[in-house]
Amino acid sequence: MEVVIVPDAKAGGELIAEAMAALLRRKPDALLGVATGSTPLPVYEALARKVRAGEVDASRARVCQLDEYVGLPAGHPESYRATVLREVVEPLGLPEASFMGPDGSAEDLPAACEGYDRALAEAGGVDLQLLGIGTDGHIGFNEPCSSLASRTRIKTLTQQTRVDNARFFDGDLEQVPHHVITQGIGTILDARHLVLLATGEGKAEAVAQTVEGPLSALVPASALQLHRHATVVVDEAAASKLKLADYFRHTYANKPSWQGL
Ligand code: F6R
């Protein structure tokens, strides 16, 4: 695993946006897997800036979603479909057709889950999957004790995750759905390059468990240890519990291999 320690969230956003831009220069119709939540916003802002500045042509990029709430009415502003359209697809100037995600309002949810895994494979697979991490170590919405081989399916959110996400619903826990569709850990591991971004002290314990702890169903993000090309980008606060922080600084600072340096 490459662990890149950056000074702050903005620097992390810039670094990952440059990795996405480099990918798009190499493969203009790359399939970018995106995450929602607060952490990835600096990435999307930096990538949109690069597109506006003409540093990269993203017009053929394709975007796919990691997860979706179940049961929110269509068009709800906090549905992940609406969020990704607002935060990623529109700022990059992409057509809605360039975007794919699981349908959290489908009548047959298991069929929608299977269909989404199939659609990802038919699209040629995800080239770069951006991930955040929950304070409980989840990736996507694969909560602790998720199968490390899981595919896209319905999951129940932990109370901790619902509390963490209540800020997107006016702080009202009652409004946070209990169920989601999420790419499984096995689905996520199919992506060619995984890039996890974590910022802030609240993520430090989960990051340390992910990077230095044992592979464990209790920490779903530790499954990144199984991937051939996983990059973990952390700010100083999120890196504060890493025993090997100095080694990572020495080895990866400013020269993660995925930048081709
Ligand atoms: C969102 C997702 C989640 C978040 C995680 C961290 O699509 O899959 O795993 O990445 O809950 O959320 P933030 O960034 O808001 O702390």
CSV table of C-alpha atoms and ligand atoms in Angstrom, one decimal:
chain,number,residue,atom,x,y,z
A,1,MET,CA,0.0,0.0,0.0
A,2,GLU,CA,1.2,3.5,-0.8
A,3,VAL,CA,0.6,5.8,2.1
A,4,VAL,CA,1.0,9.5,1.1
A,5,ILE,CA,0.9,12.0,4.0
A,6,VAL,CA,-0.1,15.4,2.8
A,7,PRO,CA,-0.2,18.7,4.9
A,8,ASP,CA,-3.9,19.2,4.6
A,9,ALA,CA,-7.2,18.2,2.8
A,10,LYS,CA,-6.6,20.7,0.0
A,11,ALA,CA,-3.2,19.2,-0.8
A,12,GLY,CA,-4.8,15.7,-0.8
A,13,GLY,CA,-7.5,16.9,-3.2
A,14,GLU,CA,-4.9,18.4,-5.5
A,15,LEU,CA,-2.8,15.2,-5.5
A,16,ILE,CA,-5.7,12.9,-6.3
A,17,ALA,CA,-7.2,15.2,-8.9
A,18,GLU,CA,-3.8,15.2,-10.6
A,19,ALA,CA,-3.8,11.3,-10.6
A,20,MET,CA,-7.3,11.4,-12.1
A,21,ALA,CA,-6.2,14.0,-14.7
A,22,ALA,CA,-3.1,11.8,-15.6
A,23,LEU,CA,-5.4,8.8,-16.0
A,24,LEU,CA,-7.8,10.8,-18.3
A,25,ARG,CA,-4.8,12.0,-20.4
A,26,ARG,CA,-3.8,8.3,-20.8
A,27,LYS,CA,-7.4,7.0,-21.2
A,28,PRO,CA,-9.9,9.8,-22.1
A,29,ASP,CA,-12.9,7.6,-21.4
A,30,ALA,CA,-11.7,6.2,-18.1
A,31,LEU,CA,-14.4,5.1,-15.6
A,32,LEU,CA,-13.9,7.1,-12.4
A,33,GLY,CA,-15.5,5.6,-9.3
A,34,VAL,CA,-16.5,8.4,-6.9
A,35,ALA,CA,-17.5,8.5,-3.3
A,36,THR,CA,-19.8,11.0,-1.6
A,37,GLY,CA,-19.5,12.6,1.9
A,38,SER,CA,-17.4,15.5,2.9
A,39,THR,CA,-13.9,14.1,2.4
A,40,PRO,CA,-13.7,13.9,-1.4
A,41,LEU,CA,-15.0,17.4,-2.1
A,42,PRO,CA,-11.5,19.0,-2.5
A,43,VAL,CA,-10.7,16.3,-5.1
A,44,TYR,CA,-13.8,17.2,-7.2
A,45,GLU,CA,-13.1,20.9,-6.8
A,46,ALA,CA,-9.5,20.5,-7.9
A,47,LEU,CA,-10.4,18.3,-10.9
A,48,ALA,CA,-13.1,20.8,-12.1
A,49,ARG,CA,-10.5,23.6,-11.8
A,50,LYS,CA,-8.1,21.6,-14.0
A,51,VAL,CA,-10.8,21.1,-16.6
A,52,ARG,CA,-11.7,24.8,-16.6
A,53,ALA,CA,-8.0,25.7,-16.9
A,54,GLY,CA,-7.7,23.4,-19.9
A,55,GLU,CA,-5.1,21.2,-18.1
A,56,VAL,CA,-7.2,18.1,-18.9
A,57,ASP,CA,-10.0,17.2,-21.2
A,58,ALA,CA,-12.6,15.3,-19.2
A,59,SER,CA,-15.3,15.4,-21.8
A,60,ARG,CA,-15.2,11.6,-22.4
A,61,ALA,CA,-14.9,10.6,-18.7
A,62,ARG,CA,-17.4,8.3,-17.2
A,63,VAL,CA,-18.4,8.4,-13.6
A,64,CYS,CA,-19.9,5.7,-11.4
A,65,GLN,CA,-21.2,5.7,-7.9
A,66,LEU,CA,-20.1,3.6,-4.9
A,67,ASP,CA,-23.4,3.5,-3.0
A,68,GLU,CA,-26.9,4.8,-2.6
A,69,TYR,CA,-29.5,5.3,0.2
A,70,VAL,CA,-32.5,3.1,-0.1
A,71,GLY,CA,-35.9,4.7,0.2
A,72,LEU,CA,-35.2,8.3,-0.4
A,73,PRO,CA,-37.7,9.8,-2.9
A,74,ALA,CA,-36.4,10.3,-6.4
A,75,GLY,CA,-34.5,13.6,-6.7
A,76,HIS,CA,-34.0,14.0,-3.0
A,77,PRO,CA,-31.0,16.4,-2.7
A,78,GLU,CA,-29.2,14.0,-0.3
A,79,SER,CA,-29.6,10.9,-2.5
A,80,TYR,CA,-26.2,10.0,-3.7
A,81,ARG,CA,-27.3,10.2,-7.3
A,82,ALA,CA,-28.3,13.9,-6.8
A,83,THR,CA,-25.1,14.5,-4.9
A,84,VAL,CA,-22.8,13.0,-7.5
A,85,LEU,CA,-24.6,14.9,-10.3
A,86,ARG,CA,-24.2,18.1,-8.3
A,87,GLU,CA,-20.7,17.7,-7.0
A,88,VAL,CA,-19.0,15.8,-9.8
A,89,VAL,CA,-20.9,15.4,-13.1
A,90,GLU,CA,-22.1,19.0,-13.5
A,91,PRO,CA,-18.9,20.8,-12.5
A,92,LEU,CA,-16.9,18.6,-14.9
A,93,GLY,CA,-19.4,19.5,-17.7
A,94,LEU,CA,-20.4,15.9,-18.3
A,95,PRO,CA,-23.7,14.7,-19.7
A,96,GLU,CA,-25.9,12.8,-17.2
A,97,ALA,CA,-25.6,9.8,-19.5
A,98,SER,CA,-21.9,9.6,-18.5
A,99,PHE,CA,-23.0,8.6,-15.0
A,100,MET,CA,-24.0,5.3,-13.6
A,101,GLY,CA,-25.2,4.3,-10.1
A,102,PRO,CA,-27.3,1.8,-8.3
A,103,ASP,CA,-31.1,2.5,-8.1
A,104,GLY,CA,-32.0,2.8,-4.5
A,105,SER,CA,-35.7,3.2,-5.4
A,106,ALA,CA,-36.0,0.1,-7.5
A,107,GLU,CA,-38.9,-2.2,-6.8
A,108,ASP,CA,-36.6,-5.2,-7.0
A,109,LEU,CA,-33.6,-4.1,-5.1
A,110,PRO,CA,-31.6,-7.4,-5.3
A,111,ALA,CA,-32.0,-7.3,-9.1
A,112,ALA,CA,-30.9,-3.7,-9.1
A,113,CYS,CA,-27.8,-4.7,-7.1
A,114,GLU,CA,-26.9,-7.5,-9.5
A,115,GLY,CA,-27.6,-5.3,-12.5
A,116,TYR,CA,-25.2,-2.7,-11.2
A,117,ASP,CA,-22.4,-5.2,-10.8
A,118,ARG,CA,-23.1,-6.4,-14.3
A,119,ALA,CA,-23.2,-2.9,-15.7
A,120,LEU,CA,-19.8,-2.1,-14.1
A,121,ALA,CA,-18.3,-5.1,-15.7
A,122,GLU,CA,-19.8,-4.4,-19.1
A,123,ALA,CA,-18.5,-0.9,-18.9
A,124,GLY,CA,-15.0,-2.4,-18.7
A,125,GLY,CA,-14.5,-2.1,-14.9
A,126,VAL,CA,-13.6,0.9,-12.8
A,127,ASP,CA,-10.2,2.4,-13.6
A,128,LEU,CA,-9.8,4.5,-10.4
A,129,GLN,CA,-12.0,4.2,-7.4
A,130,LEU,CA,-11.9,7.0,-4.9
A,131,LEU,CA,-12.9,6.0,-1.4
A,132,GLY,CA,-13.6,7.7,1.9
A,133,ILE,CA,-13.5,5.8,5.2
A,134,GLY,CA,-16.1,5.8,8.0
A,135,THR,CA,-15.0,6.3,11.6
A,136,ASP,CA,-15.9,2.6,12.0
A,137,GLY,CA,-13.6,1.6,9.1
A,138,HIS,CA,-16.3,1.1,6.5
A,139,ILE,CA,-15.6,1.7,2.8
A,140,GLY,CA,-18.6,2.3,0.6
A,141,PHE,CA,-21.2,1.3,3.1
A,142,ASN,CA,-19.6,-2.0,3.9
A,143,GLU,CA,-20.0,-1.9,7.6
A,144,PRO,CA,-17.9,-4.0,10.0
A,145,CYS,CA,-18.3,-7.7,9.5
A,146,SER,CA,-19.1,-7.3,5.8
A,147,SER,CA,-17.9,-10.2,3.7
A,148,LEU,CA,-14.5,-9.3,2.2
A,149,ALA,CA,-15.8,-11.1,-1.0
A,150,SER,CA,-19.1,-9.3,-1.1
A,151,ARG,CA,-20.7,-7.9,-4.3
A,152,THR,CA,-23.1,-5.0,-4.6
A,153,ARG,CA,-26.0,-5.6,-2.2
A,154,ILE,CA,-28.3,-4.1,0.4
A,155,LYS,CA,-26.7,-3.3,3.7
A,156,THR,CA,-28.0,-1.9,7.0
A,157,LEU,CA,-26.2,1.1,8.4
A,158,THR,CA,-24.7,1.0,11.8
A,159,GLN,CA,-26.0,3.6,14.4
A,160,GLN,CA,-22.6,5.2,14.3
A,161,THR,CA,-22.8,5.8,10.5
A,162,ARG,CA,-26.3,7.2,10.8
A,163,VAL,CA,-25.2,9.5,13.5
A,164,ASP,CA,-22.2,10.6,11.4
A,165,ASN,CA,-24.4,11.3,8.4
A,166,ALA,CA,-27.2,13.1,10.2
A,167,ARG,CA,-25.4,16.3,9.4
A,168,PHE,CA,-26.5,15.9,5.8
A,169,PHE,CA,-30.1,15.7,7.0
A,170,ASP,CA,-30.3,18.9,9.1
A,171,GLY,CA,-28.9,17.0,12.0
A,172,ASP,CA,-32.1,14.9,12.2
A,173,LEU,CA,-31.2,11.3,12.8
A,174,GLU,CA,-34.8,10.2,12.0
A,175,GLN,CA,-34.4,11.3,8.4
A,176,VAL,CA,-31.2,9.2,7.8
A,177,PRO,CA,-32.2,6.0,6.0
A,178,HIS,CA,-31.4,2.7,7.6
A,179,HIS,CA,-30.6,0.9,4.4
A,180,VAL,CA,-28.3,1.4,1.5
A,181,ILE,CA,-27.1,-0.3,-1.7
A,182,THR,CA,-23.4,-0.5,-1.7
A,183,GLN,CA,-20.8,-1.9,-4.0
A,184,GLY,CA,-19.4,-4.9,-2.1
A,185,ILE,CA,-15.8,-5.2,-0.9
A,186,GLY,CA,-15.2,-7.7,-3.7
A,187,THR,CA,-16.7,-5.3,-6.2
A,188,ILE,CA,-14.5,-2.4,-4.9
A,189,LEU,CA,-11.4,-4.6,-5.1
A,190,ASP,CA,-12.1,-5.2,-8.8
A,191,ALA,CA,-11.2,-1.6,-9.6
A,192,ARG,CA,-7.7,-1.2,-11.1
A,193,HIS,CA,-6.6,1.4,-8.7
A,194,LEU,CA,-8.0,2.2,-5.3
A,195,VAL,CA,-7.4,5.6,-3.8
A,196,LEU,CA,-8.6,6.2,-0.2
A,197,LEU,CA,-8.6,9.8,1.1
A,198,ALA,CA,-8.9,10.4,4.9
A,199,THR,CA,-8.6,13.7,6.6
A,200,GLY,CA,-9.0,14.8,10.2
A,201,GLU,CA,-8.3,13.3,13.6
A,202,GLY,CA,-11.6,11.5,13.7
A,203,LYS,CA,-10.3,9.1,11.0
A,204,ALA,CA,-6.9,8.5,12.6
A,205,GLU,CA,-7.8,5.2,14.4
A,206,ALA,CA,-9.6,3.8,11.3
A,207,VAL,CA,-6.6,4.7,9.1
A,208,ALA,CA,-4.1,3.1,11.5
A,209,GLN,CA,-6.3,-0.1,11.6
A,210,THR,CA,-6.6,-0.1,7.8
A,211,VAL,CA,-3.0,0.4,7.0
A,212,GLU,CA,-1.1,-1.3,9.9
A,213,GLY,CA,-3.7,-3.5,11.6
A,214,PRO,CA,-4.6,-7.1,10.7
A,215,LEU,CA,-6.9,-7.9,7.7
A,216,SER,CA,-10.2,-8.0,9.6
A,217,ALA,CA,-13.9,-8.0,8.8
A,218,LEU,CA,-14.2,-5.6,11.8
A,219,VAL,CA,-12.3,-3.0,9.7
A,220,PRO,CA,-13.6,-3.4,6.1
A,221,ALA,CA,-11.1,-0.9,4.7
A,222,SER,CA,-8.3,-3.3,5.7
A,223,ALA,CA,-9.3,-5.3,2.6
A,224,LEU,CA,-7.3,-2.7,0.7
A,225,GLN,CA,-4.3,-4.7,1.9
A,226,LEU,CA,-5.4,-7.4,-0.6
A,227,HIS,CA,-5.3,-5.0,-3.6
A,228,ARG,CA,-2.3,-4.8,-5.9
A,229,HIS,CA,-2.5,-1.0,-6.3
A,230,ALA,CA,-4.0,0.8,-3.3
A,231,THR,CA,-3.0,4.3,-2.4
A,232,VAL,CA,-4.0,5.9,0.9
A,233,VAL,CA,-3.8,9.7,1.1
A,234,VAL,CA,-4.0,11.1,4.6
A,235,ASP,CA,-3.5,14.5,6.1
A,236,GLU,CA,-1.3,14.9,9.2
A,237,ALA,CA,-4.3,14.6,11.5
A,238,ALA,CA,-5.5,11.4,10.0
A,239,ALA,CA,-1.9,10.0,9.9
A,240,SER,CA,-1.4,10.8,13.6
A,241,LYS,CA,-1.8,7.2,14.8
A,242,LEU,CA,0.4,5.6,12.2
A,243,LYS,CA,3.4,3.9,13.7
A,244,LEU,CA,5.2,4.0,10.3
A,245,ALA,CA,4.4,7.6,9.6
A,246,ASP,CA,8.1,8.5,9.2
A,247,TYR,CA,8.8,5.6,6.9
A,248,PHE,CA,5.8,6.6,4.7
A,249,ARG,CA,6.9,10.3,4.7
A,250,HIS,CA,10.4,9.2,3.6
A,251,THR,CA,9.1,6.7,1.0
A,252,TYR,CA,6.1,8.3,-0.6
A,253,ALA,CA,5.9,12.0,0.1
A,254,ASN,CA,5.6,13.8,-3.2
A,255,LYS,CA,6.4,10.7,-5.2
A,256,PRO,CA,3.7,8.1,-5.1
A,257,SER,CA,4.4,5.6,-7.9
A,258,TRP,CA,0.9,6.2,-9.4
A,259,GLN,CA,2.2,9.6,-10.5
A,260,GLY,CA,4.8,7.8,-12.5
A,261,LEU,CA,7.6,9.5,-10.6
B,1,F6R,C1,-19.8,7.6,0.6
B,1,F6R,C2,-19.2,6.4,1.2
B,1,F6R,C3,-18.7,6.4,2.6
B,1,F6R,C4,-17.9,7.7,3.0
B,1,F6R,C5,-17.5,7.6,4.5
B,1,F6R,C6,-16.8,8.9,4.9
B,1,F6R,O1,-20.2,7.3,-0.7
B,1,F6R,O2,-19.1,5.5,0.6
B,1,F6R,O3,-17.8,5.3,2.8
B,1,F6R,O4,-16.8,7.8,2.2
B,1,F6R,O5,-18.7,7.5,5.3
B,1,F6R,O6,-17.6,10.0,4.8
B,1,F6R,P1,-17.1,11.5,5.1
B,1,F6R,O7,-16.1,11.7,3.9
B,1,F6R,O8,-18.3,12.4,5.0
B,1,F6R,O9,-16.4,11.5,6.4
